[in-house]
Coordinates of C-alpha atoms and ligand atoms in Angstrom, one line a residue:
M22 CA 0.3 0.1 -0.3
E23 CA 1.0 3.7 -0.3
R24 CA 2.8 5.1 2.5
E25 CA 0.0 7.9 3.0
N26 CA -1.8 5.3 4.6
W27 CA 0.6 4.0 7.7
N28 CA -0.9 7.8 9.1
I29 CA -5.2 7.2 8.5
T30 CA -6.9 5.0 10.5
R31 CA -8.0 1.4 9.9
S32 CA -11.8 3.0 8.8
N33 CA -10.3 4.6 6.5
L34 CA -7.7 2.7 5.0
R35 CA -10.8 0.2 4.3
K36 CA -12.4 2.8 1.9
K37 CA -9.6 3.6 0.5
A38 CA -8.3 -0.1 0.0
V39 CA -12.5 -0.8 -1.0
K40 CA -12.2 2.2 -3.1
R41 CA -9.1 1.5 -4.6
V42 CA -10.4 -1.5 -5.9
N43 CA -13.4 -0.2 -7.2
Q44 CA -11.7 1.7 -9.8
L45 CA -10.1 -1.1 -10.8
F46 CA -12.7 -2.3 -12.0
Q47 CA -14.3 0.6 -12.8
S48 CA -14.5 -0.2 -16.3
L49 CA -15.7 -3.7 -16.5
N50 CA -18.9 -5.1 -16.8
D51 CA -19.6 -6.7 -12.8
E52 CA -21.1 -9.5 -15.6
D53 CA -17.2 -9.9 -16.9
I54 CA -15.6 -10.9 -13.5
S55 CA -16.1 -14.7 -14.0
V56 CA -13.2 -17.7 -14.9
E57 CA -13.5 -17.9 -18.3
D58 CA -12.6 -13.8 -18.8
N59 CA -9.5 -13.1 -18.3
T60 CA -9.1 -9.5 -19.0
A61 CA -10.5 -8.9 -15.0
E62 CA -7.0 -10.8 -14.3
N63 CA -4.7 -8.6 -17.0
N64 CA -6.0 -5.6 -16.0
V65 CA -5.8 -6.0 -12.1
E66 CA -2.2 -7.4 -13.4
H67 CA -1.0 -4.3 -14.6
E68 CA -2.0 -2.3 -11.5
V69 CA 0.1 -4.9 -8.9
V70 CA 2.8 -4.4 -7.7
A71 CA 5.0 -8.2 -7.6
S72 CA 6.9 -8.2 -4.6
G73 CA 10.8 -9.2 -4.4
F74 CA 10.0 -12.7 -4.2
D75 CA 6.4 -15.0 -3.8
L76 CA 6.1 -16.7 -0.7
P77 CA 4.2 -19.0 0.2
S78 CA -0.3 -18.1 0.6
N79 CA -0.4 -19.7 4.1
S80 CA 3.6 -17.8 5.3
G81 CA 1.9 -15.9 7.9
S82 CA 4.7 -13.1 6.3
E83 CA 4.7 -9.9 6.4
S84 CA 0.9 -9.9 4.4
N85 CA -0.4 -10.5 8.7
E86 CA 1.1 -7.7 9.5
E87 CA -0.9 -5.6 6.9
S88 CA -4.0 -7.4 7.9
E89 CA -3.7 -6.2 11.6
S90 CA -4.4 -2.5 10.8
F91 CA -7.2 -3.6 8.4
D92 CA -10.0 -4.5 9.8
E93 CA -10.7 -7.0 13.4
D94 CA -14.0 -7.4 12.9
N95 CA -12.5 -9.6 9.9
H96 CA -11.9 -12.5 12.3
V97 CA -10.7 -15.5 9.8
D98 CA -13.4 -18.3 9.9
Q99 CA -11.6 -21.6 9.1
E100 CA -15.0 -22.9 9.2
E101 CA -16.3 -21.8 6.6
D102 CA -17.4 -23.7 3.9
I103 CA -16.0 -22.2 0.5
P104 CA -18.1 -24.3 -2.4
N105 CA -15.0 -25.6 -4.5
N106 CA -16.0 -23.8 -7.7
D107 CA -13.4 -22.3 -10.3
L108 CA -14.0 -18.4 -9.0
A109 CA -12.0 -18.9 -5.7
G110 CA -9.0 -21.2 -6.5
C111 CA -8.3 -18.7 -9.6
L112 CA -8.9 -15.6 -7.2
R113 CA -6.7 -17.7 -4.6
D114 CA -3.2 -18.5 -7.2
W115 CA -3.7 -15.2 -8.8
A116 CA -3.2 -13.3 -5.0
T117 CA -0.7 -15.4 -4.4
H118 CA 1.1 -15.7 -7.7
F119 CA 1.2 -11.6 -7.8
G120 CA 2.0 -11.4 -3.6
V121 CA -1.6 -9.3 -3.7
S122 CA -1.7 -7.5 0.0
L123 CA -4.7 -9.1 2.4
I124 CA -5.7 -5.6 2.5
A125 CA -6.0 -5.3 -1.5
L126 CA -8.0 -9.1 -1.9
S127 CA -9.9 -8.7 1.3
A128 CA -11.5 -5.1 -0.1
L129 CA -12.2 -7.3 -3.7
L130 CA -13.7 -10.2 -2.1
T131 CA -16.0 -7.4 -0.3
I132 CA -17.0 -6.1 -3.5
L133 CA -17.3 -9.8 -5.7
K134 CA -19.5 -10.9 -2.6
F135 CA -22.4 -8.7 -3.9
H136 CA -22.5 -10.6 -7.1
H137 CA -20.8 -14.1 -5.8
P138 CA -22.6 -14.4 -1.9
F139 CA -20.3 -18.1 -2.0
L140 CA -17.4 -16.2 -1.5
P141 CA -15.4 -15.1 1.3
K142 CA -15.6 -12.0 3.1
D143 CA -12.0 -11.9 4.2
A144 CA -8.5 -12.8 2.4
R145 CA -7.2 -15.2 4.4
T146 CA -9.8 -17.2 4.7
L147 CA -9.6 -17.6 0.9
L148 CA -5.9 -18.4 0.6
K149 CA -6.2 -21.4 3.5
T150 CA -3.8 -19.1 6.0
Q151 CA -2.7 -21.4 8.3
T152 CA -3.3 -19.5 12.0
C153 CA -3.0 -22.6 14.1
H154 CA 0.7 -23.3 14.4
S155 CA 2.1 -26.2 17.1
V156 CA 4.4 -23.9 18.9
A157 CA 7.3 -26.0 20.7
S158 CA 8.5 -25.0 24.3
L159 CA 12.2 -24.6 24.7
A160 CA 14.2 -24.2 27.8
S161 CA 14.2 -20.6 27.7
G162 CA 10.8 -19.5 25.4
S163 CA 8.8 -20.3 22.5
F164 CA 10.1 -21.9 19.1
Y165 CA 8.1 -21.8 15.6
Y166 CA 10.3 -23.8 13.0
F167 CA 8.7 -23.2 9.5
G168 CA 11.0 -24.9 7.6
I169 CA 13.4 -23.7 4.4
Q170 CA 11.6 -26.2 1.7
K171 CA 7.9 -25.7 2.9
M172 CA 8.9 -21.5 2.8
F173 CA 10.9 -21.8 -0.3
S174 CA 8.1 -24.1 -2.4
H175 CA 6.1 -21.6 -4.0
F176 CA 9.5 -20.5 -5.6
F177 CA 10.3 -24.3 -6.4
E178 CA 7.9 -25.0 -7.6
K179 CA 7.5 -21.2 -10.1
L180 CA 11.2 -23.0 -10.9
T181 CA 10.5 -26.4 -12.2
S182 CA 8.6 -24.8 -15.6
V183 CA 12.5 -23.6 -16.1
V184 CA 14.6 -25.7 -15.2
Q185 CA 16.5 -28.3 -16.1
N186 CA 16.0 -31.5 -14.6
Q187 CA 18.8 -30.8 -12.0
H188 CA 19.8 -27.4 -10.4
S189 CA 21.6 -25.9 -7.6
F190 CA 21.2 -23.3 -5.2
K191 CA 22.9 -21.1 -2.3
L192 CA 21.6 -20.0 0.8
Q193 CA 22.8 -17.5 2.8
L194 CA 21.5 -17.9 6.4
N195 CA 20.8 -14.8 9.0
I196 CA 20.9 -15.8 13.2
D197 CA 20.5 -12.7 14.9
G198 CA 18.7 -11.5 19.2
L199 CA 16.3 -8.9 18.2
P200 CA 14.2 -7.1 20.5
V201 CA 10.4 -6.3 21.0
F202 CA 10.0 -4.2 23.3
K203 CA 11.9 -1.5 25.6
S204 CA 10.3 -2.5 28.6
S205 CA 10.6 -5.9 28.9
G206 CA 13.5 -7.9 27.9
I207 CA 11.4 -10.3 25.8
Q208 CA 13.4 -11.0 22.5
F209 CA 12.9 -12.7 18.8
W210 CA 16.2 -15.0 17.9
P211 CA 14.6 -15.2 14.1
I212 CA 16.5 -17.6 11.5
L213 CA 16.0 -15.7 7.9
G214 CA 17.2 -17.6 4.4
M215 CA 17.8 -15.8 1.2
L216 CA 18.8 -17.1 -2.4
Q217 CA 21.7 -16.1 -3.0
G218 CA 20.7 -14.8 -6.5
Y219 CA 17.4 -15.9 -6.5
S220 CA 15.7 -13.7 -3.6
R221 CA 15.5 -10.1 -2.9
K222 CA 14.3 -10.6 0.9
P223 CA 15.3 -12.9 3.3
V224 CA 11.9 -15.4 4.4
L225 CA 11.8 -16.2 7.7
I226 CA 12.9 -19.9 8.7
A227 CA 12.3 -20.2 12.6
L228 CA 11.3 -18.3 15.0
F229 CA 12.3 -18.1 18.9
C230 CA 10.8 -15.3 21.2
G231 CA 11.8 -15.5 24.7
N232 CA 13.3 -13.6 28.3
S233 CA 16.5 -14.2 26.7
K234 CA 18.9 -15.4 24.3
P235 CA 17.8 -19.1 23.4
Q236 CA 19.7 -20.8 26.9
S237 CA 20.0 -24.2 24.4
L238 CA 21.9 -24.1 20.9
S239 CA 21.7 -26.8 19.9
E240 CA 17.6 -27.2 21.0
Y241 CA 17.6 -23.9 18.7
L242 CA 19.4 -25.3 15.7
N243 CA 17.8 -29.1 16.0
N244 CA 15.1 -28.5 13.6
L245 CA 17.7 -26.5 10.7
I246 CA 20.2 -28.8 10.8
C247 CA 17.8 -31.4 10.6
E248 CA 16.5 -30.3 7.3
L249 CA 20.3 -29.3 6.3
K250 CA 20.9 -32.7 6.7
S251 CA 17.8 -34.2 5.0
M252 CA 18.6 -31.4 1.7
S253 CA 22.2 -32.4 1.3
T254 CA 21.3 -35.3 -1.0
G255 CA 18.7 -32.9 -2.8
F256 CA 15.2 -32.9 -2.8
V257 CA 12.4 -33.4 -5.5
V258 CA 10.2 -31.3 -6.5
N259 CA 7.4 -32.2 -9.9
G260 CA 9.9 -34.4 -10.6
K261 CA 13.3 -31.8 -11.0
T262 CA 15.9 -32.0 -8.2
F263 CA 17.1 -29.5 -6.5
F264 CA 20.5 -29.0 -4.4
L265 CA 20.6 -26.2 -1.8
T266 CA 23.7 -25.7 -0.1
V267 CA 24.5 -22.9 2.7
S268 CA 26.8 -20.4 1.6
S269 CA 27.2 -18.7 4.2
V270 CA 25.8 -17.8 7.7
I271 CA 25.4 -13.8 8.9
C272 CA 25.6 -12.8 11.9
D273 CA 27.1 -10.0 14.1
A274 CA 30.1 -10.9 16.4
P275 CA 28.2 -11.6 19.5
A276 CA 25.4 -13.8 17.4
R277 CA 27.9 -15.7 15.6
A278 CA 29.8 -16.5 19.1
F279 CA 26.5 -18.2 20.4
V280 CA 26.0 -20.2 16.8
K281 CA 29.3 -20.9 16.4
G282 CA 30.1 -22.3 20.4
I283 CA 33.3 -20.2 21.0
K284 CA 35.0 -17.5 22.8
S285 CA 33.3 -13.7 22.8
H286 CA 35.0 -11.3 20.4
N287 CA 36.0 -9.3 22.9
G288 CA 37.6 -12.4 24.8
Y289 CA 40.9 -14.2 24.5
S290 CA 41.3 -16.0 21.9
G291 CA 37.8 -14.9 20.8
C292 CA 39.2 -14.0 16.7
D293 CA 36.7 -16.5 14.9
K294 CA 39.7 -15.9 11.5
C295 CA 43.0 -16.0 13.3
V296 CA 44.9 -17.7 16.5
Q297 CA 46.0 -14.7 18.1
P298 CA 45.2 -14.9 21.4
G299 CA 44.6 -11.1 21.9
I300 CA 45.9 -8.5 24.0
Y301 CA 44.2 -6.5 27.1
I302 CA 44.5 -2.7 26.6
N303 CA 42.5 0.2 28.1
N304 CA 39.6 -1.9 29.0
R305 CA 39.6 -3.2 25.9
M306 CA 40.4 -6.6 24.0
T307 CA 42.7 -6.4 20.6
F308 CA 44.6 -8.4 18.1
P309 CA 47.6 -6.2 17.6
E310 CA 48.8 -9.3 15.1
L311 CA 48.6 -8.9 11.4
D312 CA 50.5 -11.4 10.8
A313 CA 49.1 -14.4 13.0
N314 CA 48.1 -17.8 11.4
V315 CA 44.9 -17.9 10.6
R316 CA 41.9 -20.4 11.2
T317 CA 40.6 -22.7 8.5
D318 CA 37.9 -25.2 8.3
I319 CA 39.4 -28.7 9.1
S320 CA 41.2 -26.7 12.2
F321 CA 38.0 -25.1 13.5
L322 CA 36.1 -28.7 13.1
N323 CA 39.3 -30.7 14.6
A324 CA 39.1 -27.9 17.4
E325 CA 42.7 -27.0 17.1
D326 CA 42.8 -24.2 19.3
E327 CA 41.3 -25.6 23.3
D328 CA 40.5 -21.9 23.9
H329 CA 39.2 -21.0 21.2
H330 CA 35.8 -23.2 21.8
L331 CA 33.8 -23.3 24.5
K332 CA 30.7 -26.3 23.1
H333 CA 29.7 -27.9 20.3
S334 CA 28.2 -26.1 17.2
P335 CA 25.3 -27.8 15.3
F336 CA 26.6 -26.7 12.4
C337 CA 30.2 -29.0 12.8
E338 CA 27.5 -31.4 11.3
T339 CA 26.4 -30.2 8.3
S340 CA 28.3 -28.9 5.5
V341 CA 28.7 -25.3 6.5
P342 CA 32.5 -24.5 6.7
M343 CA 32.9 -23.1 10.1
V344 CA 35.2 -20.5 9.5
S345 CA 35.4 -18.8 5.8
G346 CA 31.5 -19.8 5.4
F347 CA 31.0 -16.9 8.5
P348 CA 31.5 -13.5 7.1
H349 CA 32.9 -10.7 8.9
D350 CA 30.1 -8.3 9.6
Y351 CA 30.5 -5.4 7.3
M352 CA 27.8 -3.1 9.0
H353 CA 29.0 -3.1 12.6
L354 CA 32.6 -3.8 11.6
V355 CA 32.9 -1.2 9.0
C356 CA 29.8 1.0 9.2
L357 CA 28.8 1.4 12.9
G358 CA 32.3 0.1 13.6
V359 CA 35.5 1.9 11.9
M360 CA 33.8 4.7 10.3
R361 CA 32.1 6.3 13.1
R362 CA 35.2 6.1 15.0
L363 CA 37.2 7.9 12.3
L364 CA 34.1 10.4 12.6
D365 CA 33.9 11.2 16.2
L366 CA 37.9 11.5 15.8
W367 CA 37.8 13.6 12.5
V368 CA 34.6 16.2 13.7
G369 CA 33.5 15.0 17.5
A370 CA 34.1 16.5 20.6
C371 CA 36.3 13.8 22.2
G372 CA 38.7 13.4 19.5
K373 CA 41.7 15.7 20.3
L374 CA 42.6 19.1 18.6
R375 CA 45.4 17.6 16.3
S376 CA 43.1 15.0 14.0
R377 CA 40.0 17.2 14.1
I378 CA 39.5 19.0 11.1
S379 CA 38.0 22.6 10.9
S380 CA 34.3 22.8 10.2
T381 CA 34.8 24.5 6.4
Q382 CA 36.8 21.1 5.8
V383 CA 33.8 19.6 7.1
K384 CA 31.4 21.3 4.9
L385 CA 33.4 20.2 1.4
I386 CA 33.3 16.6 2.8
S387 CA 30.0 16.7 3.8
D388 CA 29.0 18.6 0.1
K389 CA 31.0 15.9 -1.8
L390 CA 29.5 13.1 0.0
V391 CA 26.0 14.5 -1.6
A392 CA 27.2 14.8 -4.8
L393 CA 28.8 11.2 -5.0
R394 CA 25.0 10.1 -3.1
S395 CA 23.0 12.3 -6.6
L396 CA 25.8 10.5 -8.6
Y397 CA 25.3 6.9 -6.7
L398 CA 21.8 7.4 -7.6
Q399 CA 22.0 8.3 -10.1
N400 CA 23.7 5.5 -12.3
L401 CA 21.2 3.3 -9.9
L402 CA 18.6 4.0 -11.7
E403 CA 20.7 4.3 -15.1
G404 CA 21.4 0.2 -14.3
Q405 CA 18.0 -0.8 -13.4
G406 CA 17.0 1.0 -17.1
A407 CA 19.5 -0.5 -18.8
Ligands
LIG26 ZN1 42.0 -12.3 14.4

């Protein structure tokens, strides 16, 4: 939906959605909206902005967030009987294929229901959205595993029509903790996945919620590791065989130490790329050696540096490279780390006078950076247009 809708009331939002769908269909005769007539679908097709990646209709992902703000009265009636007719099925396929939001689909159903009373009122009923999940209890919270194959199933099914008998994918994983509220310690620990080169949006594979991070690493990763093992020899979708390997696990330093079962980044032997023990200087751990021996995937699996390992990581049971498969976290290390520190020293109050730069120089650099940003955006747009 458009950005302007974020600040309006729910009733107004609903009216706007209904109005927009009405506009889509104003040129159509009501009687023309039928399964046999593809005109309506073709017209709507141009209005739908396809999402970066099509999720399964029952994924419970971002579309559900929108639905929460739509209308609380629109409860999902799982028991509602939808006649097995072509119109409902076609609408379901169309909405899934184009990633139509639940708000737009519900508004469309409101209109169509006048002419086709058997259609459900709510989009989630039409899409048969799964609303009940068997949430598992872990030691320190609740956990639900959505699954890699399940979350990417729609994508794989679409691909079966265009790929050869076999096809390989690389999966990027992301694991991190994020606080839910400022006033409490409740936090989410999602496991996200993205198919390298195919999807632009990460997909939720698993979600943990608790008052602290998962106490048991093996319980937290158990389902993921089991599925990765089961997919190691490939899996079949519509007669085509797909192979999926994890290319990288992207985490910030604390999450990386957690999932690898190693010392924290601020501890002795905490560097996960080299074996130098570290030196404690000015209340912080430093790793000053530039030519220390590097850790390798093999040396990690053999736990050659005992001071580095705290516990066994379930990822060791998979083909994920335990050193090269855990890249440095660019955002925290460079953007929010080194660069912010340098900027503080150059223009902030904490820098020494001899390292600070004048306000004239700051303005000059700032102007050049702004100009570069414009140039970058221009190149980006030209690249997209090409
Ligand atoms: Zn190092």
